[in-house]
Structure formats: structure tokens, C-alpha cells
Amino acid sequence: MDRRRRRRRRRPARPRAGGGDPAEEDRLSTPEQPRRRSGRRPGSPDTRDAVLTAARETFAERGFDGATIRSIATAAGVDPALVHHYFGSKDKLFLAAIHAPADPAELLPEVLAGGPDDLGRNVVRLLLRVWDGPMQPAALALVRSAVANEWTAKLLREFLVTQVLRRVVGTLDLPAPEREARGALVASQLIGLVMGRYVLKVDPIATATPEWLVAHIGPTVQRYLTGDVRPPSVD
Amino acid sequence: MDRRRRRRRRRPARPRAGGGDPAEEDRLSTPEQPRRRSGRRPGSPDTRDAVLTAARETFAERGFDGATIRSIATAAGVDPALVHHYFGSKDKLFLAAIHAPADPAELLPEVLAGGPDDLGRNVVRLLLRVWDGPMQPAALALVRSAVANEWTAKLLREFLVTQVLRRVVGTLDLPAPEREARGALVASQLIGLVMGRYVLKVDPIATATPEWLVAHIGPTVQRYLTGDVRPPSVD
């Protein structure tokens, strides 16, 4: 059962807008209960949390592309300018909402600079650098929660597709269906590497050096990026 | 916190034979406390459950290879002959203990019959047949539980390694470290395919036909099985 559904069921029992999901609350109370809104100062942690909760719900429901800062601000009962002020951009808001352990926009340019022929190895190398480093617990928490719960699975998929794969595959000049097919194939190998090394701990994937993994798994990712791949609809 | 640990903490509350690990307990109590054993009838569901619980604990603790029917029977406080009678073999007992949705020993021979050059595609095809079919909910439950909990992760890893990969890679004539390296690489791609198609639902992996997936992911599995792979220690 996803979180939103549970929260909605709880709503009628609430005393006066107190208690549940702040986003949900504000959506309902915004027009009728101005007193409550006035109690929330623009800079308070309460406001920030309300925005993040509204963002998680909106991104899970509409996807990254379908969600707008305006719709999230409305859901949280705040001004869109405030959301911009806090988080800067929709990408940054998304990363904060899902507790992303790293910002692919900062890490990927280095990987992409190597050119298309080294893309496969470089992507695997970067993934291992993030996961073998101090971000591992946060990354693992994200994966565990995505597997446990459909709602978080959607958010992790949006993260992978819009923040990672789109940036990687976007460097290749390709029509959209082919880009998506290549991105999804890359995802399948990268997720499996993470699962095998950090979750199920299958030896020797779990214990191998990053270079061994780059040497063996990099060519797979490379083939998915630049080898023979047709989008499914052409079949 | 794993189940065994929790049970140990509860143990002192048990009527008699108080103390350690149930295995240890029965091993110690067998000669002196026949009354305790006699209360459990050989054919009762109670006995079957006790064997399955002891099996899960023993397989998670010692791995599939380290566990024996005898040690599991002792842990459950029953005769090894009874375990044989109920489950037939250590493999079958293991599959029952982890609620495996299918028996790879029954499914794999067909795959292996195609010979080494078709192994990659045939393995992917079989995986999709199992997962796209009625066994999907049980298989998904196994994966979800493995990601949520270290103890179940060990059991799923043992299943993959001893029941699936060993059978597939075992058909190739290879030294053990290379067999393990190839098996783990295959696992990384297969787990990722399962995650991408059934858990995170990344399009078009989630919606593609089995044949599209076989055509694109089969060659990866084939390369891991028969292509250029050296075990990590040689690096």
C-alpha cells in the first residue's frame, strides 16, 4: 500500500488539519483556513518539509516531466518563488525530495567528457566511485525503499531515467525511442551491478576491484549505448 | 536484526531445554529429554514447519554447501530420515525453505540442451518465462524480502549461486574461480533485468516482448559465459 493512500485514509480522523501529511493538509485548508497558513513562516523548516512532501507526491504521481514547481508549490500551500528560492531548480528539488546521495548533474560531465567510445567504462567507474564511497548508505537506503514500496520505486525510476540515463544517452545523437531503449538496457546492467555487489553480495562481484568490474561490465554498457540496439516497436 | 538473533533472545522464556540456539539445544537434549521430542508427532504440520525454520537458519548461517540434512534435522529435533522422507533431497528442502517459485533443476535441462552457443539467450528466455508467468508474485516476494533483510539476501544469493548459476556455468568446462566470476557476471545482468522489468518498471524493459529482451540481453549473458572473462585474482 503506498504512503499517499494510507495518509488519505487517515485524513478524516484528524482534529483540525493537524497531524498528517503537511502537503495534503495545506491543499485542503488553503482557501478555508487562512489562519493556519499565516502560522507558517516562509523560512521555517516546517515549510521546507511541506514542500518536500508535496514534491515527493507530485513527482511520484505525475513523473518528473509532468510535475512543475508551480504544482508542487500549490500542493504545499506556498508561493512558487519560495520553492525556487529554497531549491533553485526542479532538478535540485527532486534530488532533495528523494534524498539522492549525489547529484548526477555534477558528477556526469566528467564521465561524458571522455567521448562516446569510453562512455560504458566511464559510467561503470563513476557508479562504483559513488557506491564504494561515503554515499553508499544513503544510496542503499534509496534502493531498499524502492524495492519495498511501489511509490518509492516510481521515484527511483524517475531519478534513474531523468537524472542519469537521459544525461548519458543524451550525448548520443539518437531518436527518442532508441534513446529510451538504450537507456533502459544500461539501467538493467547498472541496477544488477548494484544489487550483486551491495545488496545480494554475490562473489566475486562483491569483492572485486572497481577496475575488474569496469573491464568486464563496461563493455556491456558500451554495447547498450553504441552497439546494435533497435527500439522494441521496430520488432 | 536477523530472525535467529531475535529467537535467541526469546529463548530463555521457553519452558525447558532453555538456552542457546535451537540446534544446539536439541543436540544437547536429545538423549536426556525424550519427552520434549515425543510431543512433536512426525507427520504433523508443526514438524514440517520446525524443519523449514531450522533449514532457513542453517542455510543462511552455513550456506547451502555447509548445511547438511543431518544438521538441519538436529536443529529441528527430528530424525534425518524424516527430513528425507518429507523433502527428498537437500536441494528440494532448500527450495521449500525459501519458498522458491520454481525448481531450476526441472527447468534448466531444457535450456542447457541447446548447447553452449545458445546458452545466453536460452537463460534469458527461461527467466522471462518464469517471471512473466504465474510464478511472478512468489518470485517478487522473494526478491523484495531479500532486499529488505540481510538474512534473506543470503538465502537468495545461495539460491542463485547453487541452484541456478552453478547448473548453467557448470556445463562449461572451467576452473572454479573462472566459473564463479562468470556466474556472478551473469547474475548481475539477470538481477538487473528482473529489477528493471518487474520492480522499477523502466520502459521499454518493462513493456518489451520477451523476444526483444532475449535478442538484446541474451548476447550479454553469452559474453559473460563464453567471452573474454578472467577471474579477479588474476588481475
PDB file of C-alpha atoms in Angstrom, chain B:
ATOM      1  CA  MET B   1      18.234  -7.632  13.178  1.00  0.00           C
ATOM      2  CA  ASP B   2      18.004 -11.140  11.904  1.00  0.00           C
ATOM      3  CA  ARG B   3      15.405 -13.646  12.970  1.00  0.00           C
ATOM      4  CA  ARG B   4      17.828 -16.039  14.546  1.00  0.00           C
ATOM      5  CA  ARG B   5      19.153 -13.398  16.840  1.00  0.00           C
ATOM      6  CA  ARG B   6      15.648 -12.458  17.863  1.00  0.00           C
ATOM      7  CA  ARG B   7      14.720 -16.022  18.565  1.00  0.00           C
ATOM      8  CA  ARG B   8      17.769 -16.430  20.684  1.00  0.00           C
ATOM      9  CA  ARG B   9      16.755 -13.543  22.819  1.00  0.00           C
ATOM     10  CA  ARG B  10      13.335 -15.068  23.291  1.00  0.00           C
ATOM     11  CA  ARG B  11      14.724 -18.429  24.170  1.00  0.00           C
ATOM     12  CA  PRO B  12      15.038 -18.178  27.947  1.00  0.00           C
ATOM     13  CA  ALA B  13      11.262 -17.851  28.080  1.00  0.00           C
ATOM     14  CA  ARG B  14      10.813 -21.316  26.652  1.00  0.00           C
ATOM     15  CA  PRO B  15       9.679 -23.964  29.126  1.00  0.00           C
ATOM     16  CA  ARG B  16      12.596 -26.373  29.224  1.00  0.00           C
ATOM     17  CA  ALA B  17      15.728 -27.045  27.292  1.00  0.00           C
ATOM     18  CA  GLY B  18      16.259 -23.288  27.742  1.00  0.00           C
ATOM     19  CA  GLY B  19      19.438 -21.760  26.457  1.00  0.00           C
ATOM     20  CA  GLY B  20      21.021 -21.496  23.106  1.00  0.00           C
ATOM     21  CA  ASP B  21      20.430 -21.958  19.510  1.00  0.00           C
ATOM     22  CA  PRO B  22      17.676 -24.492  18.885  1.00  0.00           C
ATOM     23  CA  ALA B  23      20.133 -26.657  17.030  1.00  0.00           C
ATOM     24  CA  GLU B  24      22.498 -26.697  19.933  1.00  0.00           C
ATOM     25  CA  GLU B  25      19.623 -27.270  22.264  1.00  0.00           C
ATOM     26  CA  ASP B  26      18.353 -30.352  20.573  1.00  0.00           C
ATOM     27  CA  ARG B  27      21.761 -31.746  20.105  1.00  0.00           C
ATOM     28  CA  LEU B  28      22.226 -31.484  23.832  1.00  0.00           C
ATOM     29  CA  SER B  29      18.762 -32.512  24.843  1.00  0.00           C
ATOM     30  CA  THR B  30      18.313 -35.462  22.532  1.00  0.00           C
ATOM     31  CA  PRO B  31      19.471 -38.162  24.913  1.00  0.00           C
ATOM     32  CA  GLU B  32      18.292 -36.633  28.191  1.00  0.00           C
ATOM     33  CA  GLN B  33      14.911 -35.200  27.302  1.00  0.00           C
ATOM     34  CA  PRO B  34      12.968 -37.588  25.151  1.00  0.00           C
ATOM     35  CA  ARG B  35       9.681 -36.152  26.452  1.00  0.00           C
ATOM     36  CA  ARG B  36      10.254 -32.880  24.624  1.00  0.00           C
ATOM     37  CA  ARG B  37      10.788 -34.616  21.320  1.00  0.00           C
ATOM     38  CA  SER B  38       7.920 -37.055  21.792  1.00  0.00           C
ATOM     39  CA  GLY B  39       5.395 -34.197  21.888  1.00  0.00           C
ATOM     40  CA  ARG B  40       6.014 -33.481  18.225  1.00  0.00           C
ATOM     41  CA  ARG B  41       4.450 -36.093  16.009  1.00  0.00           C
ATOM     42  CA  PRO B  42       6.480 -36.958  12.907  1.00  0.00           C
ATOM     43  CA  GLY B  43       3.693 -36.246  10.441  1.00  0.00           C
ATOM     44  CA  SER B  44       2.331 -33.016  11.898  1.00  0.00           C
ATOM     45  CA  PRO B  45       2.458 -29.624  10.149  1.00  0.00           C
ATOM     46  CA  ASP B  46       4.254 -28.488  13.278  1.00  0.00           C
ATOM     47  CA  THR B  47       7.141 -30.805  12.464  1.00  0.00           C
ATOM     48  CA  ARG B  48       7.276 -29.692   8.878  1.00  0.00           C
ATOM     49  CA  ASP B  49       7.412 -26.044   9.968  1.00  0.00           C
ATOM     50  CA  ALA B  50      10.102 -26.793  12.503  1.00  0.00           C
ATOM     51  CA  VAL B  51      12.197 -28.406   9.773  1.00  0.00           C
ATOM     52  CA  LEU B  52      11.682 -25.472   7.389  1.00  0.00           C
ATOM     53  CA  THR B  53      12.581 -22.934  10.076  1.00  0.00           C
ATOM     54  CA  ALA B  54      15.679 -24.873  11.039  1.00  0.00           C
ATOM     55  CA  ALA B  55      16.561 -25.170   7.342  1.00  0.00           C
ATOM     56  CA  ARG B  56      16.307 -21.412   6.743  1.00  0.00           C
ATOM     57  CA  GLU B  57      18.510 -20.733   9.745  1.00  0.00           C
ATOM     58  CA  THR B  58      21.079 -23.320   8.836  1.00  0.00           C
ATOM     59  CA  PHE B  59      21.267 -22.391   5.147  1.00  0.00           C
ATOM     60  CA  ALA B  60      21.603 -18.682   5.968  1.00  0.00           C
ATOM     61  CA  GLU B  61      24.278 -19.373   8.561  1.00  0.00           C
ATOM     62  CA  ARG B  62      26.393 -22.026   6.843  1.00  0.00           C
ATOM     63  CA  GLY B  63      25.453 -21.526   3.203  1.00  0.00           C
ATOM     64  CA  PHE B  64      23.949 -24.245   1.036  1.00  0.00           C
ATOM     65  CA  ASP B  65      27.162 -26.262   0.827  1.00  0.00           C
ATOM     66  CA  GLY B  66      27.911 -26.077   4.546  1.00  0.00           C
ATOM     67  CA  ALA B  67      24.454 -27.160   5.646  1.00  0.00           C
ATOM     68  CA  THR B  68      23.578 -30.854   5.881  1.00  0.00           C
ATOM     69  CA  ILE B  69      20.263 -32.623   6.218  1.00  0.00           C
ATOM     70  CA  ARG B  70      21.608 -34.089   9.438  1.00  0.00           C
ATOM     71  CA  SER B  71      22.411 -30.684  10.949  1.00  0.00           C
ATOM     72  CA  ILE B  72      19.013 -29.333   9.953  1.00  0.00           C
ATOM     73  CA  ALA B  73      17.232 -32.382  11.379  1.00  0.00           C
ATOM     74  CA  THR B  74      19.141 -31.971  14.628  1.00  0.00           C
ATOM     75  CA  ALA B  75      18.259 -28.291  14.785  1.00  0.00           C
ATOM     76  CA  ALA B  76      14.598 -29.150  14.269  1.00  0.00           C
ATOM     77  CA  GLY B  77      14.700 -32.013  16.765  1.00  0.00           C
ATOM     78  CA  VAL B  78      13.658 -34.680  14.272  1.00  0.00           C
ATOM     79  CA  ASP B  79      15.210 -37.686  12.658  1.00  0.00           C
ATOM     80  CA  PRO B  80      17.169 -37.067   9.425  1.00  0.00           C
ATOM     81  CA  ALA B  81      15.203 -39.881   7.790  1.00  0.00           C
ATOM     82  CA  LEU B  82      12.048 -37.881   8.348  1.00  0.00           C
ATOM     83  CA  VAL B  83      13.550 -34.861   6.573  1.00  0.00           C
ATOM     84  CA  HIS B  84      14.491 -37.098   3.649  1.00  0.00           C
ATOM     85  CA  HIS B  85      11.000 -38.530   3.659  1.00  0.00           C
ATOM     86  CA  TYR B  86       9.364 -35.104   3.607  1.00  0.00           C
ATOM     87  CA  PHE B  87      11.600 -33.265   1.201  1.00  0.00           C
ATOM     88  CA  GLY B  88      13.536 -35.875  -0.737  1.00  0.00           C
ATOM     89  CA  SER B  89      16.844 -34.032  -1.031  1.00  0.00           C
ATOM     90  CA  LYS B  90      18.812 -31.090   0.283  1.00  0.00           C
ATOM     91  CA  ASP B  91      18.006 -29.165  -2.908  1.00  0.00           C
ATOM     92  CA  LYS B  92      14.263 -29.728  -2.508  1.00  0.00           C
ATOM     93  CA  LEU B  93      14.405 -28.840   1.176  1.00  0.00           C
ATOM     94  CA  PHE B  94      16.220 -25.622   0.310  1.00  0.00           C
ATOM     95  CA  LEU B  95      13.658 -24.665  -2.320  1.00  0.00           C
ATOM     96  CA  ALA B  96      10.819 -25.317   0.127  1.00  0.00           C
ATOM     97  CA  ALA B  97      12.577 -23.355   2.871  1.00  0.00           C
ATOM     98  CA  ILE B  98      12.957 -20.212   0.775  1.00  0.00           C
ATOM     99  CA  HIS B  99       9.549 -20.613  -0.917  1.00  0.00           C
ATOM    100  CA  ALA B 100      11.237 -20.769  -4.312  1.00  0.00           C
ATOM    101  CA  PRO B 101       8.680 -20.185  -7.044  1.00  0.00           C
ATOM    102  CA  ALA B 102      10.248 -22.774  -9.359  1.00  0.00           C
ATOM    103  CA  ASP B 103      12.745 -25.604  -9.293  1.00  0.00           C
ATOM    104  CA  PRO B 104      15.719 -24.759 -11.510  1.00  0.00           C
ATOM    105  CA  ALA B 105      16.678 -28.432 -11.599  1.00  0.00           C
ATOM    106  CA  GLU B 106      13.487 -29.141 -13.518  1.00  0.00           C
ATOM    107  CA  LEU B 107      13.604 -26.094 -15.778  1.00  0.00           C
ATOM    108  CA  LEU B 108      17.266 -25.794 -16.638  1.00  0.00           C
ATOM    109  CA  PRO B 109      17.959 -29.060 -18.507  1.00  0.00           C
ATOM    110  CA  GLU B 110      15.871 -27.802 -21.420  1.00  0.00           C
ATOM    111  CA  VAL B 111      17.952 -24.606 -21.506  1.00  0.00           C
ATOM    112  CA  LEU B 112      21.228 -26.432 -21.279  1.00  0.00           C
ATOM    113  CA  ALA B 113      20.272 -28.847 -24.023  1.00  0.00           C
ATOM    114  CA  GLY B 114      20.677 -26.037 -26.574  1.00  0.00           C
ATOM    115  CA  GLY B 115      24.448 -26.210 -26.226  1.00  0.00           C
ATOM    116  CA  PRO B 116      26.946 -23.549 -25.127  1.00  0.00           C
ATOM    117  CA  ASP B 117      26.442 -21.138 -28.050  1.00  0.00           C
ATOM    118  CA  ASP B 118      22.766 -20.537 -27.266  1.00  0.00           C
ATOM    119  CA  LEU B 119      23.156 -20.553 -23.511  1.00  0.00           C
ATOM    120  CA  GLY B 120      22.895 -16.778 -23.039  1.00  0.00           C
ATOM    121  CA  ARG B 121      19.675 -16.355 -24.975  1.00  0.00           C
ATOM    122  CA  ASN B 122      18.154 -19.508 -23.556  1.00  0.00           C
ATOM    123  CA  VAL B 123      18.834 -18.449 -19.970  1.00  0.00           C
ATOM    124  CA  VAL B 124      17.204 -15.057 -20.542  1.00  0.00           C
ATOM    125  CA  ARG B 125      14.253 -16.734 -22.273  1.00  0.00           C
ATOM    126  CA  LEU B 126      13.721 -19.137 -19.367  1.00  0.00           C
ATOM    127  CA  LEU B 127      13.990 -16.366 -16.780  1.00  0.00           C
ATOM    128  CA  LEU B 128      11.305 -14.381 -18.590  1.00  0.00           C
ATOM    129  CA  ARG B 129       9.074 -17.433 -18.939  1.00  0.00           C
ATOM    130  CA  VAL B 130       9.174 -17.975 -15.193  1.00  0.00           C
ATOM    131  CA  TRP B 131       8.778 -14.298 -14.288  1.00  0.00           C
ATOM    132  CA  ASP B 132       6.127 -13.433 -16.862  1.00  0.00           C
ATOM    133  CA  GLY B 133       4.069 -16.431 -15.742  1.00  0.00           C
ATOM    134  CA  PRO B 134       2.004 -17.285 -12.668  1.00  0.00           C
ATOM    135  CA  MET B 135       5.095 -17.597 -10.501  1.00  0.00           C
ATOM    136  CA  GLN B 136       5.759 -13.855 -10.651  1.00  0.00           C
ATOM    137  CA  PRO B 137       4.173 -12.897  -7.293  1.00  0.00           C
ATOM    138  CA  ALA B 138       6.151 -15.542  -5.409  1.00  0.00           C
ATOM    139  CA  ALA B 139       9.357 -14.606  -7.186  1.00  0.00           C
ATOM    140  CA  LEU B 140       8.773 -10.936  -6.493  1.00  0.00           C
ATOM    141  CA  ALA B 141       8.129 -11.656  -2.824  1.00  0.00           C
ATOM    142  CA  LEU B 142      11.468 -13.460  -2.642  1.00  0.00           C
ATOM    143  CA  VAL B 143      13.330 -10.528  -4.200  1.00  0.00           C
ATOM    144  CA  ARG B 144      11.596  -7.932  -2.039  1.00  0.00           C
ATOM    145  CA  SER B 145      12.353  -9.835   1.090  1.00  0.00           C
ATOM    146  CA  ALA B 146      15.995 -10.306   0.032  1.00  0.00           C
ATOM    147  CA  VAL B 147      16.451  -6.581  -0.417  1.00  0.00           C
ATOM    148  CA  ALA B 148      14.772  -5.724   2.878  1.00  0.00           C
ATOM    149  CA  ASN B 149      16.759  -8.084   5.014  1.00  0.00           C
ATOM    150  CA  GLU B 150      20.327  -9.337   5.119  1.00  0.00           C
ATOM    151  CA  TRP B 151      19.320 -12.787   6.237  1.00  0.00           C
ATOM    152  CA  THR B 152      17.015 -13.366   3.273  1.00  0.00           C
ATOM    153  CA  ALA B 153      19.581 -11.776   0.962  1.00  0.00           C
ATOM    154  CA  LYS B 154      21.951 -14.582   1.918  1.00  0.00           C
ATOM    155  CA  LEU B 155      19.317 -17.177   1.105  1.00  0.00           C
ATOM    156  CA  LEU B 156      18.537 -15.624  -2.285  1.00  0.00           C
ATOM    157  CA  ARG B 157      22.238 -15.450  -3.077  1.00  0.00           C
ATOM    158  CA  GLU B 158      22.629 -19.127  -2.164  1.00  0.00           C
ATOM    159  CA  PHE B 159      19.657 -19.938  -4.387  1.00  0.00           C
ATOM    160  CA  LEU B 160      21.089 -18.030  -7.328  1.00  0.00           C
ATOM    161  CA  VAL B 161      24.590 -19.385  -6.945  1.00  0.00           C
ATOM    162  CA  THR B 162      23.927 -23.020  -6.070  1.00  0.00           C
ATOM    163  CA  GLN B 163      20.643 -23.698  -7.823  1.00  0.00           C
ATOM    164  CA  VAL B 164      20.874 -21.566 -10.945  1.00  0.00           C
ATOM    165  CA  LEU B 165      24.346 -20.325 -11.822  1.00  0.00           C
ATOM    166  CA  ARG B 166      26.216 -23.458 -10.807  1.00  0.00           C
ATOM    167  CA  ARG B 167      23.991 -25.503 -13.092  1.00  0.00           C
ATOM    168  CA  VAL B 168      24.347 -23.100 -16.006  1.00  0.00           C
ATOM    169  CA  VAL B 169      28.077 -22.405 -15.715  1.00  0.00           C
ATOM    170  CA  GLY B 170      28.743 -25.997 -14.672  1.00  0.00           C
ATOM    171  CA  THR B 171      28.034 -27.127 -18.216  1.00  0.00           C
ATOM    172  CA  LEU B 172      31.176 -25.306 -19.350  1.00  0.00           C
ATOM    173  CA  ASP B 173      34.446 -26.976 -18.547  1.00  0.00           C
ATOM    174  CA  LEU B 174      36.187 -24.316 -16.427  1.00  0.00           C
ATOM    175  CA  PRO B 175      38.356 -23.902 -13.338  1.00  0.00           C
ATOM    176  CA  ALA B 176      36.403 -22.850 -10.220  1.00  0.00           C
ATOM    177  CA  PRO B 177      37.467 -19.163  -9.968  1.00  0.00           C
ATOM    178  CA  GLU B 178      36.548 -18.540 -13.582  1.00  0.00           C
ATOM    179  CA  ARG B 179      33.251 -20.369 -13.124  1.00  0.00           C
ATOM    180  CA  GLU B 180      32.432 -18.150 -10.164  1.00  0.00           C
ATOM    181  CA  ALA B 181      33.423 -14.956 -11.972  1.00  0.00           C
ATOM    182  CA  ARG B 182      31.292 -15.828 -14.993  1.00  0.00           C
ATOM    183  CA  GLY B 183      28.382 -16.872 -12.784  1.00  0.00           C
ATOM    184  CA  ALA B 184      28.473 -13.601 -10.836  1.00  0.00           C
ATOM    185  CA  LEU B 185      28.592 -11.510 -14.001  1.00  0.00           C
ATOM    186  CA  VAL B 186      25.598 -13.412 -15.373  1.00  0.00           C
ATOM    187  CA  ALA B 187      23.822 -12.851 -12.059  1.00  0.00           C
ATOM    188  CA  SER B 188      24.436  -9.107 -12.271  1.00  0.00           C
ATOM    189  CA  GLN B 189      22.676  -8.876 -15.622  1.00  0.00           C
ATOM    190  CA  LEU B 190      19.809 -11.211 -14.741  1.00  0.00           C
ATOM    191  CA  ILE B 191      19.074  -9.496 -11.423  1.00  0.00           C
ATOM    192  CA  GLY B 192      19.125  -6.150 -13.205  1.00  0.00           C
ATOM    193  CA  LEU B 193      16.698  -7.417 -15.820  1.00  0.00           C
ATOM    194  CA  VAL B 194      14.317  -8.572 -13.079  1.00  0.00           C
ATOM    195  CA  MET B 195      14.631  -5.266 -11.229  1.00  0.00           C
ATOM    196  CA  GLY B 196      14.178  -3.169 -14.362  1.00  0.00           C
ATOM    197  CA  ARG B 197      11.203  -5.141 -15.686  1.00  0.00           C
ATOM    198  CA  TYR B 198       9.256  -6.128 -12.575  1.00  0.00           C
ATOM    199  CA  VAL B 199      10.318  -3.862  -9.702  1.00  0.00           C
ATOM    200  CA  LEU B 200      11.342  -0.437 -11.006  1.00  0.00           C
ATOM    201  CA  LYS B 201       9.494  -0.911 -14.313  1.00  0.00           C
ATOM    202  CA  VAL B 202      11.838   1.059 -16.516  1.00  0.00           C
ATOM    203  CA  ASP B 203      10.416   1.409 -20.028  1.00  0.00           C
ATOM    204  CA  PRO B 204      10.813  -0.187 -22.513  1.00  0.00           C
ATOM    205  CA  ILE B 205      12.344  -3.051 -20.481  1.00  0.00           C
ATOM    206  CA  ALA B 206       9.073  -3.271 -18.545  1.00  0.00           C
ATOM    207  CA  THR B 207       6.876  -3.492 -21.629  1.00  0.00           C
ATOM    208  CA  ALA B 208       9.083  -5.122 -24.287  1.00  0.00           C
ATOM    209  CA  THR B 209       8.330  -8.578 -25.634  1.00  0.00           C
ATOM    210  CA  PRO B 210      10.392 -11.457 -24.261  1.00  0.00           C
ATOM    211  CA  GLU B 211      11.952 -11.860 -27.703  1.00  0.00           C
ATOM    212  CA  TRP B 212      13.222  -8.272 -27.747  1.00  0.00           C
ATOM    213  CA  LEU B 213      14.808  -8.781 -24.358  1.00  0.00           C
ATOM    214  CA  VAL B 214      16.291 -12.119 -25.408  1.00  0.00           C
ATOM    215  CA  ALA B 215      17.760 -10.511 -28.530  1.00  0.00           C
ATOM    216  CA  HIS B 216      19.349  -7.613 -26.641  1.00  0.00           C
ATOM    217  CA  ILE B 217      20.269  -9.050 -23.247  1.00  0.00           C
ATOM    218  CA  GLY B 218      20.996 -12.618 -24.372  1.00  0.00           C
ATOM    219  CA  PRO B 219      24.310 -11.606 -26.009  1.00  0.00           C
ATOM    220  CA  THR B 220      25.471 -10.004 -22.734  1.00  0.00           C
ATOM    221  CA  VAL B 221      24.822 -13.197 -20.812  1.00  0.00           C
ATOM    222  CA  GLN B 222      26.515 -15.150 -23.587  1.00  0.00           C
ATOM    223  CA  ARG B 223      29.618 -12.955 -23.403  1.00  0.00           C
ATOM    224  CA  TYR B 224      29.784 -13.427 -19.633  1.00  0.00           C
ATOM    225  CA  LEU B 225      29.518 -17.196 -20.106  1.00  0.00           C
ATOM    226  CA  THR B 226      31.852 -17.805 -23.017  1.00  0.00           C
ATOM    227  CA  GLY B 227      33.533 -14.480 -23.869  1.00  0.00           C
ATOM    228  CA  ASP B 228      36.707 -12.954 -22.501  1.00  0.00           C
ATOM    229  CA  VAL B 229      36.475 -13.138 -18.687  1.00  0.00           C
ATOM    230  CA  ARG B 230      39.343 -13.574 -16.258  1.00  0.00           C
ATOM    231  CA  PRO B 231      38.752 -14.193 -12.539  1.00  0.00           C
ATOM    232  CA  PRO B 232      39.573 -11.104 -10.406  1.00  0.00           C
ATOM    233  CA  SER B 233      42.593 -12.631  -8.654  1.00  0.00           C
ATOM    234  CA  VAL B 234      44.485 -12.804 -11.959  1.00  0.00           C
ATOM    235  CA  ASP B 235      44.243  -9.020 -12.336  1.00  0.00           C
TER     236      ASP B 235
END
